[in-house]
Amino acid sequence: MSTHPNRRSVLAVGTAATAAYLLPTGTAAAADRNTPASRPRPTKIPLSQNGWEIQNRTNHASTVLTRSVSGTGLRVDVRIGLPELLLLHIARRFHYEVQELRTGDLQGWSRIGRTPLTSPASNLSSGTALRIVPGARASGSYFPWQVERIRVIVADCAGAVRWGGDDAAADLSLYYLTAGPS
């Protein structure tokens, strides 16, 4: 007689082991398999300062897409939907009423990097913010009449958009949504 196991004996042992695992004799074994630690956990996506989900990339499996700002010849990465509508409106009006925008004057989505999630600049990583003329971050970057026009443009958004120039740590280039998706 052969000492090697045959196919039937291997299947019988495998079936018995599977049945022993799937059909536990006590409730403790069933409870052990259903503990939160044993279930796969959904990955929690971090939120930017205004409550929108951070996006890791654009234009591929993302809600952040490259969009044209009409009348400017420029394109920018923004979150589609209401954020897109508001931010492109701000950029277009800025172009016509404050200062003509040129290549490099418009920045949308960017990776979160080391930006704190509590900072208004984190909104760039969710596609819900723009930098218009990124070099104009410091106070005094605009003439008084330009600041007045910026305030009018932002006020026309009925509180849905905030200008970084009005923040305690002023950033005159930053425009961002004030509320989350809900």
mmCIF file of C-alpha atoms in Angstrom:
data_model
loop_
_atom_site.group_PDB
_atom_site.id
_atom_site.type_symbol
_atom_site.label_atom_id
_atom_site.label_comp_id
_atom_site.label_asym_id
_atom_site.label_seq_id
_atom_site.Cartn_x
_atom_site.Cartn_y
_atom_site.Cartn_z
ATOM 1 C CA MET A 1 0.000 0.000 0.000
ATOM 2 C CA SER A 2 1.178 3.508 -0.840
ATOM 3 C CA THR A 3 2.112 6.011 1.888
ATOM 4 C CA HIS A 4 1.258 8.983 -0.270
ATOM 5 C CA PRO A 5 -2.154 10.581 0.277
ATOM 6 C CA ASN A 6 -4.644 10.139 -2.541
ATOM 7 C CA ARG A 7 -6.848 12.825 -3.985
ATOM 8 C CA ARG A 8 -9.899 11.765 -1.971
ATOM 9 C CA SER A 9 -8.156 11.973 1.385
ATOM 10 C CA VAL A 10 -6.750 15.439 0.610
ATOM 11 C CA LEU A 11 -10.199 16.702 -0.415
ATOM 12 C CA ALA A 12 -11.810 15.159 2.671
ATOM 13 C CA VAL A 13 -9.326 16.819 5.026
ATOM 14 C CA GLY A 14 -9.638 20.165 3.208
ATOM 15 C CA THR A 15 -13.445 20.023 3.286
ATOM 16 C CA ALA A 16 -13.458 19.147 6.979
ATOM 17 C CA ALA A 17 -11.090 22.030 7.805
ATOM 18 C CA THR A 18 -13.179 24.478 5.794
ATOM 19 C CA ALA A 19 -16.376 23.302 7.454
ATOM 20 C CA ALA A 20 -14.785 23.600 10.897
ATOM 21 C CA TYR A 21 -13.847 27.205 10.143
ATOM 22 C CA LEU A 22 -17.139 28.213 8.549
ATOM 23 C CA LEU A 23 -19.416 26.476 11.033
ATOM 24 C CA PRO A 24 -17.983 27.233 14.487
ATOM 25 C CA THR A 25 -19.394 25.363 17.434
ATOM 26 C CA GLY A 26 -19.599 28.345 19.789
ATOM 27 C CA THR A 27 -20.728 31.958 19.531
ATOM 28 C CA ALA A 28 -17.294 33.206 20.625
ATOM 29 C CA ALA A 29 -15.695 31.966 17.397
ATOM 30 C CA ALA A 30 -18.381 33.658 15.304
ATOM 31 C CA ALA A 31 -17.976 36.860 17.266
ATOM 32 C CA ASP A 32 -14.187 36.775 16.752
ATOM 33 C CA ARG A 33 -14.609 36.742 12.968
ATOM 34 C CA ASN A 34 -17.049 39.667 13.030
ATOM 35 C CA THR A 35 -15.068 42.064 15.200
ATOM 36 C CA PRO A 36 -14.352 45.491 13.719
ATOM 37 C CA ALA A 37 -10.646 44.660 13.635
ATOM 38 C CA SER A 38 -11.242 41.704 11.300
ATOM 39 C CA ARG A 39 -13.495 43.551 8.850
ATOM 40 C CA PRO A 40 -11.893 45.631 6.105
ATOM 41 C CA ARG A 41 -11.991 49.300 7.032
ATOM 42 C CA PRO A 42 -12.986 51.889 4.471
ATOM 43 C CA THR A 43 -10.224 54.376 3.747
ATOM 44 C CA LYS A 44 -11.078 57.778 5.155
ATOM 45 C CA ILE A 45 -10.303 60.541 2.688
ATOM 46 C CA PRO A 46 -8.976 63.704 4.350
ATOM 47 C CA LEU A 47 -10.977 66.921 3.954
ATOM 48 C CA SER A 48 -9.664 70.358 3.082
ATOM 49 C CA GLN A 49 -10.338 73.351 5.341
ATOM 50 C CA ASN A 50 -13.763 73.974 3.772
ATOM 51 C CA GLY A 51 -14.917 70.341 4.083
ATOM 52 C CA TRP A 52 -14.331 68.976 0.560
ATOM 53 C CA GLU A 53 -12.423 65.719 -0.080
ATOM 54 C CA ILE A 54 -8.751 66.084 -0.969
ATOM 55 C CA GLN A 55 -8.016 64.870 -4.504
ATOM 56 C CA ASN A 56 -4.722 63.139 -5.319
ATOM 57 C CA ARG A 57 -4.813 63.820 -9.042
ATOM 58 C CA THR A 58 -6.799 65.449 -11.805
ATOM 59 C CA ASN A 59 -8.470 64.406 -15.041
ATOM 60 C CA HIS A 60 -8.441 60.676 -14.254
ATOM 61 C CA ALA A 61 -10.793 59.062 -11.736
ATOM 62 C CA SER A 62 -11.204 62.447 -10.109
ATOM 63 C CA THR A 63 -13.813 65.145 -9.657
ATOM 64 C CA VAL A 64 -11.178 67.762 -10.509
ATOM 65 C CA LEU A 65 -10.894 68.475 -14.215
ATOM 66 C CA THR A 66 -9.104 71.015 -16.393
ATOM 67 C CA ARG A 67 -11.539 73.735 -17.479
ATOM 68 C CA SER A 68 -11.260 76.809 -19.704
ATOM 69 C CA VAL A 69 -11.826 80.284 -18.332
ATOM 70 C CA SER A 70 -13.877 81.913 -21.084
ATOM 71 C CA GLY A 71 -12.408 85.012 -22.646
ATOM 72 C CA THR A 72 -8.931 84.482 -21.200
ATOM 73 C CA GLY A 73 -7.430 81.651 -23.235
ATOM 74 C CA LEU A 74 -6.380 80.071 -19.924
ATOM 75 C CA ARG A 75 -7.200 76.681 -18.426
ATOM 76 C CA VAL A 76 -7.259 75.674 -14.773
ATOM 77 C CA ASP A 77 -7.891 72.531 -12.696
ATOM 78 C CA VAL A 78 -11.039 72.892 -10.549
ATOM 79 C CA ARG A 79 -13.654 70.624 -8.981
ATOM 80 C CA ILE A 80 -16.589 70.162 -11.364
ATOM 81 C CA GLY A 81 -20.060 71.401 -10.479
ATOM 82 C CA LEU A 82 -20.784 74.409 -8.289
ATOM 83 C CA PRO A 83 -17.099 75.006 -7.397
ATOM 84 C CA GLU A 84 -16.284 75.173 -11.104
ATOM 85 C CA LEU A 85 -19.100 77.629 -11.756
ATOM 86 C CA LEU A 86 -18.102 79.977 -8.936
ATOM 87 C CA LEU A 87 -14.335 79.855 -9.365
ATOM 88 C CA LEU A 88 -14.379 80.293 -13.142
ATOM 89 C CA HIS A 89 -16.785 83.224 -12.653
ATOM 90 C CA ILE A 90 -14.303 84.851 -10.233
ATOM 91 C CA ALA A 91 -11.374 84.299 -12.641
ATOM 92 C CA ARG A 92 -13.263 85.640 -15.653
ATOM 93 C CA ARG A 93 -14.423 88.779 -13.835
ATOM 94 C CA PHE A 94 -10.959 89.341 -12.374
ATOM 95 C CA HIS A 95 -9.559 89.192 -15.931
ATOM 96 C CA TYR A 96 -12.001 91.829 -17.224
ATOM 97 C CA GLU A 97 -12.404 94.084 -14.185
ATOM 98 C CA VAL A 98 -9.161 93.976 -12.198
ATOM 99 C CA GLN A 99 -6.196 92.875 -14.284
ATOM 100 C CA GLU A 100 -5.700 90.975 -17.517
ATOM 101 C CA LEU A 101 -4.620 87.418 -16.738
ATOM 102 C CA ARG A 102 -1.664 85.932 -18.570
ATOM 103 C CA THR A 103 -0.066 82.501 -18.641
ATOM 104 C CA GLY A 104 1.067 81.632 -15.125
ATOM 105 C CA ASP A 105 -1.430 83.999 -13.448
ATOM 106 C CA LEU A 106 -3.929 81.260 -12.637
ATOM 107 C CA GLN A 107 -3.378 78.226 -10.417
ATOM 108 C CA GLY A 108 -6.075 75.741 -9.450
ATOM 109 C CA TRP A 109 -5.748 72.297 -7.907
ATOM 110 C CA SER A 110 -2.394 71.395 -6.377
ATOM 111 C CA ARG A 111 -1.168 68.523 -4.194
ATOM 112 C CA ILE A 112 -1.672 68.980 -0.458
ATOM 113 C CA GLY A 113 2.018 68.495 0.337
ATOM 114 C CA ARG A 114 2.810 69.925 3.776
ATOM 115 C CA THR A 115 -0.067 72.385 3.819
ATOM 116 C CA PRO A 116 -2.037 72.004 7.083
ATOM 117 C CA LEU A 117 -5.621 70.813 6.556
ATOM 118 C CA THR A 118 -6.782 73.759 8.696
ATOM 119 C CA SER A 119 -5.263 76.303 6.303
ATOM 120 C CA PRO A 120 -7.391 77.963 3.603
ATOM 121 C CA ALA A 121 -4.622 77.005 1.140
ATOM 122 C CA SER A 122 -5.587 73.337 1.688
ATOM 123 C CA ASN A 123 -8.698 74.094 -0.371
ATOM 124 C CA LEU A 124 -6.474 74.085 -3.455
ATOM 125 C CA SER A 125 -5.966 70.333 -2.979
ATOM 126 C CA SER A 126 -9.716 69.701 -3.089
ATOM 127 C CA GLY A 127 -10.125 71.757 -6.275
ATOM 128 C CA THR A 128 -12.292 74.342 -4.468
ATOM 129 C CA ALA A 129 -9.863 77.254 -4.570
ATOM 130 C CA LEU A 130 -7.866 79.335 -7.034
ATOM 131 C CA ARG A 131 -4.757 81.429 -6.862
ATOM 132 C CA ILE A 132 -5.081 84.406 -9.142
ATOM 133 C CA VAL A 133 -1.748 86.147 -9.734
ATOM 134 C CA PRO A 134 0.102 83.838 -7.292
ATOM 135 C CA GLY A 135 2.877 86.396 -6.785
ATOM 136 C CA ALA A 136 0.384 88.868 -5.277
ATOM 137 C CA ARG A 137 0.081 87.220 -1.866
ATOM 138 C CA ALA A 138 1.249 90.103 0.331
ATOM 139 C CA SER A 139 -0.680 93.193 1.366
ATOM 140 C CA GLY A 140 -0.012 96.120 -0.948
ATOM 141 C CA SER A 141 0.070 93.971 -4.082
ATOM 142 C CA TYR A 142 -2.951 95.778 -5.574
ATOM 143 C CA PHE A 143 -4.012 99.384 -5.998
ATOM 144 C CA PRO A 144 -6.966 100.486 -3.837
ATOM 145 C CA TRP A 145 -9.340 100.531 -6.844
ATOM 146 C CA GLN A 146 -8.338 96.906 -7.634
ATOM 147 C CA VAL A 147 -9.039 95.831 -4.041
ATOM 148 C CA GLU A 148 -12.466 97.483 -4.291
ATOM 149 C CA ARG A 149 -13.260 95.618 -7.549
ATOM 150 C CA ILE A 150 -12.117 92.303 -5.992
ATOM 151 C CA ARG A 151 -14.434 92.912 -3.028
ATOM 152 C CA VAL A 152 -17.359 93.608 -5.396
ATOM 153 C CA ILE A 153 -16.698 90.426 -7.397
ATOM 154 C CA VAL A 154 -16.513 88.284 -4.243
ATOM 155 C CA ALA A 155 -19.598 89.981 -2.733
ATOM 156 C CA ASP A 156 -21.583 89.074 -5.874
ATOM 157 C CA CYS A 157 -21.074 85.402 -4.924
ATOM 158 C CA ALA A 158 -23.332 85.960 -1.879
ATOM 159 C CA GLY A 159 -20.910 84.556 0.691
ATOM 160 C CA ALA A 160 -20.137 81.342 -1.218
ATOM 161 C CA VAL A 161 -16.568 82.494 -2.001
ATOM 162 C CA ARG A 162 -14.022 84.138 0.293
ATOM 163 C CA TRP A 163 -11.012 86.215 -0.695
ATOM 164 C CA GLY A 164 -7.788 85.354 1.125
ATOM 165 C CA GLY A 165 -7.080 89.070 1.420
ATOM 166 C CA ASP A 166 -9.772 89.183 4.117
ATOM 167 C CA ASP A 167 -8.186 86.399 6.214
ATOM 168 C CA ALA A 168 -6.154 87.088 9.374
ATOM 169 C CA ALA A 169 -3.077 85.716 7.572
ATOM 170 C CA ALA A 170 -3.764 87.599 4.344
ATOM 171 C CA ASP A 171 -3.105 85.865 1.018
ATOM 172 C CA LEU A 172 -4.286 88.254 -1.690
ATOM 173 C CA SER A 173 -3.950 85.621 -4.420
ATOM 174 C CA LEU A 174 -6.321 83.061 -2.842
ATOM 175 C CA TYR A 175 -10.064 82.657 -3.559
ATOM 176 C CA TYR A 176 -11.911 79.694 -2.057
ATOM 177 C CA LEU A 177 -15.366 78.249 -1.381
ATOM 178 C CA THR A 178 -16.587 78.910 2.144
ATOM 179 C CA ALA A 179 -18.751 75.810 2.613
ATOM 180 C CA GLY A 180 -18.522 72.078 2.072
ATOM 181 C CA PRO A 181 -20.460 69.922 -0.381
ATOM 182 C CA SER A 182 -23.539 69.577 1.814
#
